[in-house]
Amino acid sequence: MEKLKKILKLHHVDHLSNRKIAKTLHVSHPTVAFYLKHAKEAGISWPVDDGLDDNQLKELLFGKSRPKNEHPGIDLDKIHLEMKKKHVTLELLWLEYRESAPDGLSYSRFCELYRDFKKRLGPVMRFSHKAGEKMFVDFAGDTIPIYNDNLKDVEFFAELYVSALGASSYLYAEALYSQKLIHFITAMVHALEFYGGLPELLVVDNLRAAVKKANRYEPDLNATFEDMAGYYGVAIMPARPYKPRDKAKAEAAVLLAERWILARIRNAKFTSLVGLNNEIRRLVEIINDKPFKRLEHSRKSLFDATDKLAMKPLPASRYEIATYRKAKVSIDYHIEVRSNRHYYSVPYRLVGELVHIRITASTVEVFHLGKRVASHVRSYSPGFTTDPDHMSESHKRYAEWTPEKILSFAEKVGPATATFISEALKSRPHLAQGFRSSIGVIRLANKYGDDRLENACKRAIHARSYRYRSVESILKNGLDRQPLPGGEETGSHPVHENIRGGNYYK
């Protein structure tokens, strides 16, 4: 009140302007205007009546204040306990209070009863984001427990993915099973479809699913993330390490999601991601429709007026998630996809070379030195997929052969060799693979002779091992010269040449 009296004297006696009064008393210009306005409305001028004390003067200016202990329907102990929980704000607690008491206290009075301090933020660089330019992406710091049907045991903790557009701050959020690549890319696709368009840049934190190795100038991005961005025609701009202001919009979106999603569902229990995401979608809609405090728009209306009009259209089909691997081309010019032990051919000239493999749910593509050299329909069962164009001329000749032609060569050696070759052809999933192995067996006769090969095939048949290496091993170790175990029943178990058997000990 002493400062008010000084303001009135400088205004009425010295006739100073509001700005000069503010400079003289070291207060803000709006403060001077505020006090002079209330003094005029209350009929207070200079000199001030000496009979008025400070409390009486304050009542004349601002009206009689309510008693400090008057707070009907408010449990301050409970509010204090709730405020200890993460992401809970006084505004959220006030809204929950007004839901039960529609005619209750105003927000300012509610805060007056509890607030101990006001958080002050230091000066922060303000970015001006162009419409349709940037989409900011991050994960909330806290997870959401998903319970069993008994609502007692936690099955796993869901991650909260959050994104926001630069110009409108239009928010998208989704609960994910984890932050792993497949879930992260799926959420990215869902977010773009939620916005209904494509930004120019994706601004991401140094998430493991997005950035393999962080670097201030040239980070090493995940290949699948780059592939997705290339499919949609958007660029990736990771934030610099330890520079949170590079992604201030994402930090603000995460804070908003934590306060208005995580805090709102803090006392709820979910048994599935589907149920959780249904509630998240409802809360996201509320957040986007909520008016800004200092703007006439909501996030939704601002999005419709800015980002939506500037974003590029989505492609006709959704991105198909791809994973990348490296492999060395085997001597049989096939590479292996280790998930299901299936082998895919590449041009035979690349034997021994390192290639990159792009795997989707429907295709397997092979690249060498940046150029695609093979493409196959993906198979989900063990076996071989061979393109005839990838074969050498000699292997193409194998493909022209028939089992009868191969057997005719084997029969010249002997009946056991013919039986062995017949079974070997049946056991191979790919005809060319069976031909090559069979020809290799027949050619062993050039080195060891027909009789020894015939005996080796008898032993291999007895062991039920119809492979080239089995016959070669028998010949190398001279086992073809030893008699077969007389009358031994193999039953359902194959007899191998490296097993001594009972006769060894007689």
Short mmCIF file of C-alpha atoms in Angstrom, two decimals:
data_model
loop_
_atom_site.label_atom_id
_atom_site.label_comp_id
_atom_site.label_asym_id
_atom_site.label_seq_id
_atom_site.Cartn_x
_atom_site.Cartn_y
_atom_site.Cartn_z
CA MET A 1 0.00 0.00 0.00
CA GLU A 2 2.96 2.32 0.52
CA LYS A 3 3.89 1.81 -3.13
CA LEU A 4 0.29 2.60 -4.11
CA LYS A 5 0.48 5.92 -2.26
CA LYS A 6 3.73 6.80 -4.05
CA ILE A 7 2.10 5.95 -7.41
CA LEU A 8 -0.90 8.19 -6.62
CA LYS A 9 1.38 11.11 -5.59
CA LEU A 10 3.57 10.88 -8.72
CA HIS A 11 0.47 10.65 -10.89
CA HIS A 12 -1.71 13.38 -9.33
CA VAL A 13 0.92 15.80 -7.99
CA ASP A 14 3.95 15.40 -10.29
CA HIS A 15 1.82 14.46 -13.33
CA LEU A 16 4.29 11.82 -14.49
CA SER A 17 3.36 9.29 -17.15
CA ASN A 18 2.83 5.64 -16.21
CA ARG A 19 6.17 4.65 -17.78
CA LYS A 20 8.10 7.32 -15.85
CA ILE A 21 6.37 6.29 -12.63
CA ALA A 22 7.32 2.65 -13.30
CA LYS A 23 10.94 3.65 -13.93
CA THR A 24 11.09 5.78 -10.81
CA LEU A 25 9.65 3.11 -8.49
CA HIS A 26 11.33 0.18 -10.25
CA VAL A 27 8.07 -1.59 -11.05
CA SER A 28 6.53 -2.68 -14.32
CA HIS A 29 4.40 -0.40 -16.45
CA PRO A 30 1.34 -2.76 -16.24
CA THR A 31 1.60 -2.69 -12.42
CA VAL A 32 1.27 1.09 -12.39
CA ALA A 33 -1.71 0.95 -14.75
CA PHE A 34 -3.30 -1.79 -12.61
CA TYR A 35 -3.14 0.22 -9.38
CA LEU A 36 -4.31 3.47 -10.96
CA LYS A 37 -7.28 1.71 -12.55
CA HIS A 38 -8.45 0.18 -9.24
CA ALA A 39 -7.86 3.47 -7.39
CA LYS A 40 -10.04 5.33 -9.90
CA GLU A 41 -12.83 2.71 -9.64
CA ALA A 42 -12.70 2.92 -5.83
CA GLY A 43 -12.74 6.77 -5.85
CA ILE A 44 -9.32 7.04 -4.20
CA SER A 45 -7.20 10.05 -5.15
CA TRP A 46 -4.41 12.09 -3.64
CA PRO A 47 -4.02 12.79 -0.79
CA VAL A 48 -5.11 9.51 0.72
CA ASP A 49 -7.27 9.75 3.85
CA ASP A 50 -4.94 9.42 6.85
CA GLY A 51 -7.70 7.63 8.75
CA LEU A 52 -7.40 4.57 6.50
CA ASP A 53 -4.96 1.86 7.47
CA ASP A 54 -3.44 -0.52 4.91
CA ASN A 55 -6.09 -3.23 5.35
CA GLN A 56 -8.95 -0.74 4.94
CA LEU A 57 -7.28 0.74 1.88
CA LYS A 58 -6.81 -2.73 0.40
CA GLU A 59 -10.50 -3.51 0.95
CA LEU A 60 -11.51 -0.32 -0.81
CA LEU A 61 -9.32 -1.20 -3.79
CA PHE A 62 -9.94 -4.90 -4.18
CA GLY A 63 -12.94 -5.75 -2.00
CA LYS A 64 -13.09 -7.85 1.14
CA SER A 65 -11.14 -11.09 0.79
CA ARG A 66 -12.52 -14.41 1.93
CA PRO A 67 -11.25 -15.92 5.18
CA LYS A 68 -8.08 -17.91 4.69
CA ASN A 69 -9.50 -20.98 6.39
CA GLU A 70 -12.59 -21.13 4.19
CA HIS A 71 -12.22 -24.04 1.78
CA PRO A 72 -15.45 -26.05 1.63
CA GLY A 73 -15.22 -29.54 0.16
CA ILE A 74 -11.42 -29.50 -0.13
CA ASP A 75 -9.19 -32.00 1.68
CA LEU A 76 -5.80 -30.27 1.70
CA ASP A 77 -4.09 -33.35 3.13
CA LYS A 78 -5.33 -35.40 0.18
CA ILE A 79 -4.28 -32.68 -2.29
CA HIS A 80 -0.83 -32.62 -0.72
CA LEU A 81 -0.58 -36.40 -1.10
CA GLU A 82 -1.74 -36.29 -4.75
CA MET A 83 0.76 -33.56 -5.56
CA LYS A 84 3.57 -35.89 -4.54
CA LYS A 85 2.65 -38.17 -7.43
CA LYS A 86 4.37 -37.66 -10.76
CA HIS A 87 2.83 -35.37 -13.40
CA VAL A 88 -0.13 -34.30 -11.21
CA THR A 89 -0.85 -30.55 -11.35
CA LEU A 90 -3.07 -28.20 -9.37
CA GLU A 91 -5.11 -27.54 -12.50
CA LEU A 92 -5.84 -31.25 -12.89
CA LEU A 93 -6.80 -31.57 -9.21
CA TRP A 94 -8.98 -28.46 -9.46
CA LEU A 95 -10.84 -29.91 -12.48
CA GLU A 96 -11.42 -33.14 -10.61
CA TYR A 97 -12.63 -31.11 -7.61
CA ARG A 98 -15.07 -29.09 -9.77
CA GLU A 99 -16.47 -32.32 -11.24
CA SER A 100 -17.74 -33.17 -7.76
CA ALA A 101 -18.49 -29.54 -6.79
CA PRO A 102 -19.62 -27.56 -9.87
CA ASP A 103 -20.27 -24.41 -7.79
CA GLY A 104 -17.04 -24.71 -5.84
CA LEU A 105 -14.04 -22.43 -5.60
CA SER A 106 -12.46 -20.74 -8.59
CA TYR A 107 -9.14 -21.97 -9.90
CA SER A 108 -7.28 -18.93 -8.56
CA ARG A 109 -8.77 -19.38 -5.08
CA PHE A 110 -8.04 -23.12 -5.20
CA CYS A 111 -4.39 -22.40 -6.03
CA GLU A 112 -4.19 -19.73 -3.36
CA LEU A 113 -5.03 -22.27 -0.68
CA TYR A 114 -2.28 -24.68 -1.63
CA ARG A 115 0.43 -23.27 -3.87
CA ASP A 116 3.75 -22.83 -2.02
CA PHE A 117 5.81 -21.58 -4.84
CA LYS A 118 5.66 -20.85 -8.56
CA LYS A 119 8.10 -22.50 -10.81
CA ARG A 120 10.10 -20.00 -12.79
CA LEU A 121 11.60 -20.82 -16.16
CA GLY A 122 14.76 -19.25 -17.43
CA PRO A 123 14.90 -17.56 -20.81
CA VAL A 124 14.56 -20.15 -23.58
CA MET A 125 15.16 -19.68 -27.28
CA ARG A 126 11.79 -19.59 -29.05
CA PHE A 127 11.53 -21.37 -32.37
CA SER A 128 9.11 -20.28 -35.07
CA HIS A 129 7.94 -23.46 -36.76
CA LYS A 130 6.53 -23.31 -40.26
CA ALA A 131 3.29 -25.09 -41.04
CA GLY A 132 3.83 -28.67 -42.18
CA GLU A 133 7.58 -28.49 -41.60
CA LYS A 134 8.42 -30.59 -38.52
CA MET A 135 7.05 -33.52 -36.57
CA PHE A 136 8.68 -34.04 -33.16
CA VAL A 137 8.92 -37.56 -31.71
CA ASP A 138 9.81 -38.88 -28.25
CA PHE A 139 8.82 -41.35 -25.53
CA ALA A 140 7.46 -40.48 -22.11
CA GLY A 141 9.81 -41.16 -19.24
CA ASP A 142 7.35 -43.33 -17.33
CA THR A 143 5.71 -46.59 -18.35
CA ILE A 144 2.16 -47.91 -17.84
CA PRO A 145 1.59 -51.27 -16.12
CA ILE A 146 -0.54 -53.83 -17.98
CA TYR A 147 -2.06 -56.36 -15.58
CA ASN A 148 -3.24 -59.94 -15.80
CA ASP A 149 -6.95 -60.63 -15.75
CA ASN A 150 -6.78 -60.89 -11.96
CA LEU A 151 -5.65 -57.20 -11.83
CA LYS A 152 -2.92 -58.13 -9.34
CA ASP A 153 0.12 -59.24 -11.33
CA VAL A 154 1.78 -56.98 -13.90
CA GLU A 155 2.41 -58.70 -17.27
CA PHE A 156 4.54 -55.93 -18.74
CA PHE A 157 5.03 -52.16 -18.72
CA ALA A 158 3.79 -50.33 -21.82
CA GLU A 159 5.77 -47.44 -23.32
CA LEU A 160 4.03 -44.16 -24.24
CA TYR A 161 4.98 -42.87 -27.70
CA VAL A 162 4.30 -39.14 -28.21
CA SER A 163 4.56 -36.91 -31.28
CA ALA A 164 3.57 -33.32 -32.01
CA LEU A 165 3.58 -31.06 -35.06
CA GLY A 166 5.69 -27.91 -34.91
CA ALA A 167 3.24 -25.18 -35.92
CA SER A 168 0.07 -26.39 -34.20
CA SER A 169 1.43 -28.65 -31.41
CA TYR A 170 -1.22 -31.17 -32.56
CA LEU A 171 -0.64 -34.20 -30.34
CA TYR A 172 -0.61 -37.93 -31.02
CA ALA A 173 0.05 -40.59 -28.38
CA GLU A 174 0.00 -44.38 -28.39
CA ALA A 175 0.92 -47.09 -25.90
CA LEU A 176 3.42 -49.62 -27.25
CA TYR A 177 4.61 -53.02 -26.07
CA SER A 178 8.20 -51.73 -26.08
CA GLN A 179 10.53 -49.18 -27.67
CA LYS A 180 11.92 -51.84 -30.01
CA LEU A 181 12.25 -51.08 -33.70
CA ILE A 182 9.13 -52.86 -34.95
CA HIS A 183 6.88 -51.13 -32.38
CA PHE A 184 8.55 -47.74 -32.90
CA ILE A 185 8.14 -47.86 -36.70
CA THR A 186 4.52 -49.03 -36.34
CA ALA A 187 3.77 -46.04 -34.08
CA MET A 188 5.45 -43.69 -36.57
CA VAL A 189 3.21 -44.99 -39.36
CA HIS A 190 0.12 -44.67 -37.15
CA ALA A 191 1.06 -41.08 -36.25
CA LEU A 192 1.43 -40.04 -39.90
CA GLU A 193 -1.93 -41.62 -40.68
CA PHE A 194 -3.46 -39.81 -37.69
CA TYR A 195 -2.22 -36.47 -39.06
CA GLY A 196 -3.38 -37.45 -42.52
CA GLY A 197 -0.27 -36.04 -44.19
CA LEU A 198 3.52 -35.87 -44.28
CA PRO A 199 5.80 -33.24 -42.72
CA GLU A 200 9.13 -32.26 -44.24
CA LEU A 201 11.24 -33.30 -41.25
CA LEU A 202 11.10 -35.90 -38.49
CA VAL A 203 12.85 -34.53 -35.40
CA VAL A 204 13.72 -37.42 -33.07
CA ASP A 205 15.66 -37.85 -29.90
CA ASN A 206 18.61 -40.24 -29.99
CA LEU A 207 16.36 -43.26 -29.47
CA ARG A 208 17.97 -46.65 -29.97
CA ALA A 209 15.31 -47.58 -32.54
CA ALA A 210 16.06 -44.43 -34.56
CA VAL A 211 19.78 -43.71 -34.11
CA LYS A 212 22.39 -46.47 -33.94
CA LYS A 213 25.22 -44.11 -32.99
CA ALA A 214 24.70 -40.50 -31.94
CA ASN A 215 26.92 -37.80 -33.38
CA ARG A 216 26.66 -34.01 -33.24
CA TYR A 217 27.15 -33.60 -36.99
CA GLU A 218 26.41 -36.92 -38.72
CA PRO A 219 24.56 -39.51 -36.61
CA ASP A 220 24.37 -43.12 -37.78
CA LEU A 221 20.67 -43.82 -38.37
CA ASN A 222 18.89 -47.14 -38.17
CA ALA A 223 18.47 -48.63 -41.66
CA THR A 224 14.80 -49.51 -41.20
CA PHE A 225 14.00 -46.01 -39.91
CA GLU A 226 15.78 -44.51 -42.92
CA ASP A 227 13.91 -46.90 -45.20
CA MET A 228 10.57 -45.79 -43.74
CA ALA A 229 11.47 -42.10 -44.09
CA GLY A 230 12.59 -42.68 -47.68
CA TYR A 231 9.31 -44.45 -48.48
CA TYR A 232 7.31 -41.45 -47.26
CA GLY A 233 9.72 -38.89 -48.69
CA VAL A 234 10.52 -37.17 -45.41
CA ALA A 235 13.92 -36.24 -43.96
CA ILE A 236 15.25 -37.21 -40.53
CA MET A 237 16.88 -34.69 -38.22
CA PRO A 238 18.04 -36.22 -34.91
CA ALA A 239 18.47 -33.81 -32.02
CA ARG A 240 22.02 -33.12 -30.95
CA PRO A 241 23.17 -35.20 -27.96
CA TYR A 242 22.58 -33.45 -24.62
CA LYS A 243 20.73 -30.55 -26.32
CA PRO A 244 17.11 -30.84 -25.15
CA ARG A 245 16.25 -27.43 -26.58
CA ASP A 246 16.68 -28.87 -30.08
CA LYS A 247 13.48 -30.81 -29.41
CA ALA A 248 11.71 -28.42 -27.05
CA LYS A 249 8.40 -29.08 -28.80
CA ALA A 250 8.77 -32.81 -28.14
CA GLU A 251 9.67 -32.17 -24.50
CA ALA A 252 6.57 -30.00 -24.13
CA ALA A 253 4.39 -32.65 -25.80
CA VAL A 254 5.76 -35.35 -23.49
CA LEU A 255 5.13 -33.14 -20.46
CA LEU A 256 1.58 -32.52 -21.68
CA ALA A 257 1.01 -36.26 -22.21
CA GLU A 258 2.39 -37.09 -18.79
CA ARG A 259 0.15 -34.54 -17.07
CA TRP A 260 -3.04 -35.11 -19.05
CA ILE A 261 -2.73 -38.82 -19.89
CA LEU A 262 -0.48 -40.58 -17.38
CA ALA A 263 -1.77 -38.52 -14.48
CA ARG A 264 -5.40 -38.98 -15.50
CA ILE A 265 -5.09 -42.78 -15.66
CA ARG A 266 -2.84 -43.10 -12.61
CA ASN A 267 -5.51 -44.91 -10.59
CA ALA A 268 -6.84 -47.08 -13.45
CA LYS A 269 -5.77 -50.65 -14.23
CA PHE A 270 -5.63 -52.00 -17.78
CA THR A 271 -5.40 -55.62 -18.91
CA SER A 272 -4.56 -55.00 -22.58
CA LEU A 273 -2.94 -52.47 -24.89
CA VAL A 274 -6.22 -52.23 -26.81
CA GLY A 275 -8.14 -51.02 -23.78
CA LEU A 276 -5.33 -48.68 -22.80
CA ASN A 277 -5.09 -47.15 -26.28
CA ASN A 278 -8.85 -46.65 -26.42
CA GLU A 279 -8.59 -44.49 -23.29
CA ILE A 280 -5.48 -42.71 -24.63
CA ARG A 281 -7.32 -41.81 -27.84
CA ARG A 282 -10.15 -40.31 -25.80
CA LEU A 283 -7.74 -38.23 -23.71
CA VAL A 284 -5.76 -37.13 -26.78
CA GLU A 285 -8.97 -35.83 -28.33
CA ILE A 286 -9.67 -33.83 -25.15
CA ILE A 287 -6.14 -32.40 -25.17
CA ASN A 288 -6.33 -31.36 -28.82
CA ASP A 289 -9.76 -29.76 -28.37
CA LYS A 290 -8.74 -27.86 -25.21
CA PRO A 291 -8.30 -24.09 -25.95
CA PHE A 292 -4.89 -22.51 -25.44
CA LYS A 293 -4.64 -20.11 -22.53
CA ARG A 294 -3.35 -17.17 -24.57
CA LEU A 295 -4.74 -18.02 -28.01
CA GLU A 296 -8.22 -18.20 -29.42
CA HIS A 297 -7.43 -21.60 -30.98
CA SER A 298 -7.18 -25.16 -29.78
CA ARG A 299 -4.55 -27.56 -31.10
CA LYS A 300 -7.17 -29.10 -33.38
CA SER A 301 -8.39 -25.81 -34.87
CA LEU A 302 -4.83 -24.53 -35.26
CA PHE A 303 -3.89 -27.80 -36.99
CA ASP A 304 -6.80 -27.43 -39.41
CA ALA A 305 -5.71 -23.87 -40.20
CA THR A 306 -1.95 -24.49 -40.53
CA ASP A 307 -0.27 -27.90 -40.62
CA LYS A 308 -3.09 -29.78 -42.30
CA LEU A 309 -3.08 -27.45 -45.28
CA ALA A 310 0.71 -27.53 -45.69
CA MET A 311 1.46 -31.24 -45.25
CA LYS A 312 2.13 -33.49 -48.24
CA PRO A 313 -0.38 -36.27 -48.98
CA LEU A 314 0.22 -39.83 -47.79
CA PRO A 315 1.09 -42.52 -50.38
CA ALA A 316 -1.65 -44.86 -51.55
CA SER A 317 -0.37 -47.81 -49.50
CA ARG A 318 1.04 -48.10 -45.99
CA TYR A 319 4.77 -48.63 -45.45
CA GLU A 320 5.71 -52.28 -45.01
CA ILE A 321 8.23 -52.66 -42.21
CA ALA A 322 11.59 -53.94 -43.40
CA THR A 323 14.60 -55.24 -41.51
CA TYR A 324 18.17 -55.31 -42.81
CA ARG A 325 20.89 -57.91 -42.50
CA LYS A 326 24.28 -58.67 -43.96
CA ALA A 327 25.37 -62.05 -45.29
CA LYS A 328 28.23 -63.67 -47.17
CA VAL A 329 27.19 -65.52 -50.32
CA SER A 330 27.76 -69.25 -49.92
CA ILE A 331 29.58 -71.43 -52.41
CA ASP A 332 26.21 -72.59 -53.71
CA TYR A 333 25.34 -68.89 -54.49
CA HIS A 334 22.58 -68.79 -51.86
CA ILE A 335 22.18 -66.58 -48.79
CA GLU A 336 20.37 -67.61 -45.64
CA VAL A 337 17.56 -65.84 -43.79
CA ARG A 338 18.21 -67.19 -40.32
CA SER A 339 14.70 -66.69 -38.96
CA ASN A 340 13.43 -69.87 -40.65
CA ARG A 341 16.47 -71.50 -42.33
CA HIS A 342 15.36 -70.65 -45.86
CA TYR A 343 17.94 -70.00 -48.58
CA TYR A 344 17.60 -67.54 -51.49
CA SER A 345 19.73 -67.43 -54.63
CA VAL A 346 21.82 -64.56 -55.93
CA PRO A 347 23.87 -64.38 -59.17
CA TYR A 348 26.59 -67.05 -58.99
CA ARG A 349 29.28 -64.42 -59.72
CA LEU A 350 28.78 -63.07 -56.16
CA VAL A 351 30.01 -66.23 -54.41
CA GLY A 352 32.06 -65.12 -51.40
CA GLU A 353 30.87 -61.51 -51.58
CA LEU A 354 29.19 -59.59 -48.74
CA VAL A 355 25.62 -58.53 -49.57
CA HIS A 356 22.89 -56.58 -47.78
CA ILE A 357 19.45 -58.15 -47.36
CA ARG A 358 16.18 -56.22 -47.04
CA ILE A 359 13.44 -58.39 -45.51
CA THR A 360 9.75 -57.53 -45.38
CA ALA A 361 6.71 -59.65 -44.62
CA SER A 362 6.33 -60.49 -48.32
CA THR A 363 9.71 -60.06 -50.05
CA VAL A 364 13.43 -60.68 -49.68
CA GLU A 365 15.67 -58.28 -51.62
CA VAL A 366 19.44 -58.60 -51.96
CA PHE A 367 21.76 -55.63 -52.63
CA HIS A 368 25.42 -55.55 -53.59
CA LEU A 369 27.36 -52.28 -53.75
CA GLY A 370 24.09 -50.37 -53.54
CA LYS A 371 22.47 -52.19 -56.46
CA ARG A 372 19.65 -54.70 -56.16
CA VAL A 373 20.82 -58.04 -57.53
CA ALA A 374 17.98 -60.35 -56.46
CA SER A 375 14.37 -60.25 -55.35
CA HIS A 376 12.30 -63.19 -54.09
CA VAL A 377 8.90 -63.82 -52.62
CA ARG A 378 9.48 -64.53 -48.95
CA SER A 379 8.99 -68.09 -47.75
CA TYR A 380 8.23 -69.00 -44.13
CA SER A 381 9.34 -72.64 -44.28
CA PRO A 382 12.84 -74.18 -44.49
CA GLY A 383 14.12 -74.82 -48.00
CA PHE A 384 15.54 -73.17 -51.12
CA THR A 385 14.31 -70.48 -53.51
CA THR A 386 16.43 -70.43 -56.67
CA ASP A 387 16.11 -68.16 -59.68
CA PRO A 388 17.38 -70.01 -62.82
CA ASP A 389 18.94 -66.77 -64.06
CA HIS A 390 21.28 -66.86 -61.07
CA MET A 391 22.79 -70.23 -62.07
CA SER A 392 26.06 -70.75 -63.87
CA GLU A 393 25.91 -72.48 -67.25
CA SER A 394 26.96 -75.79 -65.73
CA HIS A 395 24.25 -75.61 -63.10
CA LYS A 396 21.71 -74.72 -65.74
CA ARG A 397 22.66 -77.98 -67.41
CA TYR A 398 21.96 -79.72 -64.11
CA ALA A 399 18.47 -78.27 -64.21
CA GLU A 400 17.95 -79.83 -67.66
CA TRP A 401 18.75 -83.28 -66.35
CA THR A 402 16.11 -85.68 -65.11
CA PRO A 403 16.27 -88.12 -62.19
CA GLU A 404 16.18 -90.97 -64.72
CA LYS A 405 19.30 -89.62 -66.43
CA ILE A 406 21.15 -89.36 -63.10
CA LEU A 407 20.05 -92.87 -62.08
CA SER A 408 21.28 -94.33 -65.35
CA PHE A 409 24.81 -93.20 -64.42
CA ALA A 410 24.42 -94.62 -60.91
CA GLU A 411 23.22 -98.00 -62.18
CA LYS A 412 26.46 -98.41 -64.13
CA VAL A 413 28.29 -98.39 -60.77
CA GLY A 414 25.92 -100.79 -59.00
CA PRO A 415 22.46 -101.28 -57.46
CA ALA A 416 23.45 -99.88 -54.05
CA THR A 417 24.74 -96.70 -55.70
CA ALA A 418 21.49 -96.38 -57.69
CA THR A 419 19.45 -96.80 -54.49
CA PHE A 420 21.60 -94.26 -52.68
CA ILE A 421 21.19 -91.70 -55.50
CA SER A 422 17.43 -92.26 -55.65
CA GLU A 423 17.06 -91.60 -51.91
CA ALA A 424 19.42 -88.62 -52.07
CA LEU A 425 17.30 -86.98 -54.81
CA LYS A 426 14.15 -87.47 -52.75
CA SER A 427 15.68 -85.93 -49.63
CA ARG A 428 16.72 -82.63 -51.23
CA PRO A 429 14.22 -79.74 -51.25
CA HIS A 430 15.66 -78.29 -54.47
CA LEU A 431 16.31 -80.37 -57.58
CA ALA A 432 19.55 -78.59 -58.57
CA GLN A 433 20.94 -79.16 -55.08
CA GLY A 434 20.15 -82.89 -55.30
CA PHE A 435 21.70 -83.21 -58.77
CA ARG A 436 24.93 -81.57 -57.69
CA SER A 437 25.29 -83.84 -54.64
CA SER A 438 24.44 -86.94 -56.69
CA ILE A 439 26.98 -86.15 -59.42
CA GLY A 440 29.59 -85.61 -56.73
CA VAL A 441 28.93 -89.12 -55.39
CA ILE A 442 29.16 -90.70 -58.87
CA ARG A 443 32.45 -88.92 -59.54
CA LEU A 444 33.98 -90.54 -56.46
CA ALA A 445 34.19 -93.69 -58.60
CA ASN A 446 36.90 -91.97 -60.67
CA LYS A 447 39.10 -91.78 -57.56
CA TYR A 448 38.16 -94.91 -55.59
CA GLY A 449 36.72 -97.25 -58.22
CA ASP A 450 33.23 -98.68 -58.76
CA ASP A 451 33.57 -101.52 -56.23
CA ARG A 452 34.63 -99.32 -53.34
CA LEU A 453 31.92 -96.74 -54.17
CA GLU A 454 29.29 -99.50 -54.29
CA ASN A 455 30.36 -100.75 -50.83
CA ALA A 456 30.45 -97.19 -49.45
CA CYS A 457 26.89 -96.60 -50.69
CA LYS A 458 25.78 -99.86 -48.98
CA ARG A 459 27.19 -98.62 -45.67
CA ALA A 460 25.62 -95.15 -46.15
CA ILE A 461 22.24 -96.76 -46.90
CA HIS A 462 22.60 -98.90 -43.80
CA ALA A 463 23.27 -95.70 -41.81
CA ARG A 464 20.40 -93.92 -43.60
CA SER A 465 22.67 -91.00 -44.38
CA TYR A 466 22.05 -89.94 -47.98
CA ARG A 467 24.67 -87.22 -48.28
CA TYR A 468 27.81 -86.79 -50.34
CA ARG A 469 29.94 -86.12 -47.26
CA SER A 470 28.87 -89.42 -45.68
CA VAL A 471 30.03 -91.46 -48.69
CA GLU A 472 33.23 -89.42 -48.98
CA SER A 473 33.99 -89.98 -45.26
CA ILE A 474 33.42 -93.75 -45.56
CA LEU A 475 35.86 -93.95 -48.49
CA LYS A 476 38.49 -91.74 -46.87
CA ASN A 477 38.50 -93.81 -43.68
CA GLY A 478 38.39 -97.16 -45.45
CA LEU A 479 35.13 -98.17 -43.78
CA ASP A 480 33.89 -99.56 -47.10
CA ARG A 481 36.41 -102.41 -46.68
CA GLN A 482 34.92 -103.44 -43.32
CA PRO A 483 31.83 -105.67 -43.08
CA LEU A 484 28.54 -104.16 -42.09
CA PRO A 485 27.38 -104.84 -38.52
CA GLY A 486 25.75 -108.24 -39.03
CA GLY A 487 22.03 -108.38 -38.38
CA GLU A 488 21.91 -105.22 -36.25
CA GLU A 489 18.49 -103.63 -36.22
CA THR A 490 18.62 -99.92 -36.42
CA GLY A 491 14.98 -99.44 -35.46
CA SER A 492 13.98 -95.81 -35.68
CA HIS A 493 17.50 -94.61 -34.91
CA PRO A 494 19.99 -94.10 -37.79
CA VAL A 495 23.35 -95.87 -37.58
CA HIS A 496 26.27 -93.50 -38.18
CA GLU A 497 29.76 -94.53 -39.26
CA ASN A 498 31.27 -92.71 -36.29
CA ILE A 499 29.37 -94.96 -33.83
CA ARG A 500 31.38 -98.15 -32.97
CA GLY A 501 28.47 -100.42 -32.24
CA GLY A 502 28.42 -103.61 -30.15
CA ASN A 503 30.67 -105.64 -32.54
CA TYR A 504 33.56 -103.29 -31.78
CA TYR A 505 33.86 -104.70 -28.28
CA LYS A 506 33.68 -108.44 -29.26
#
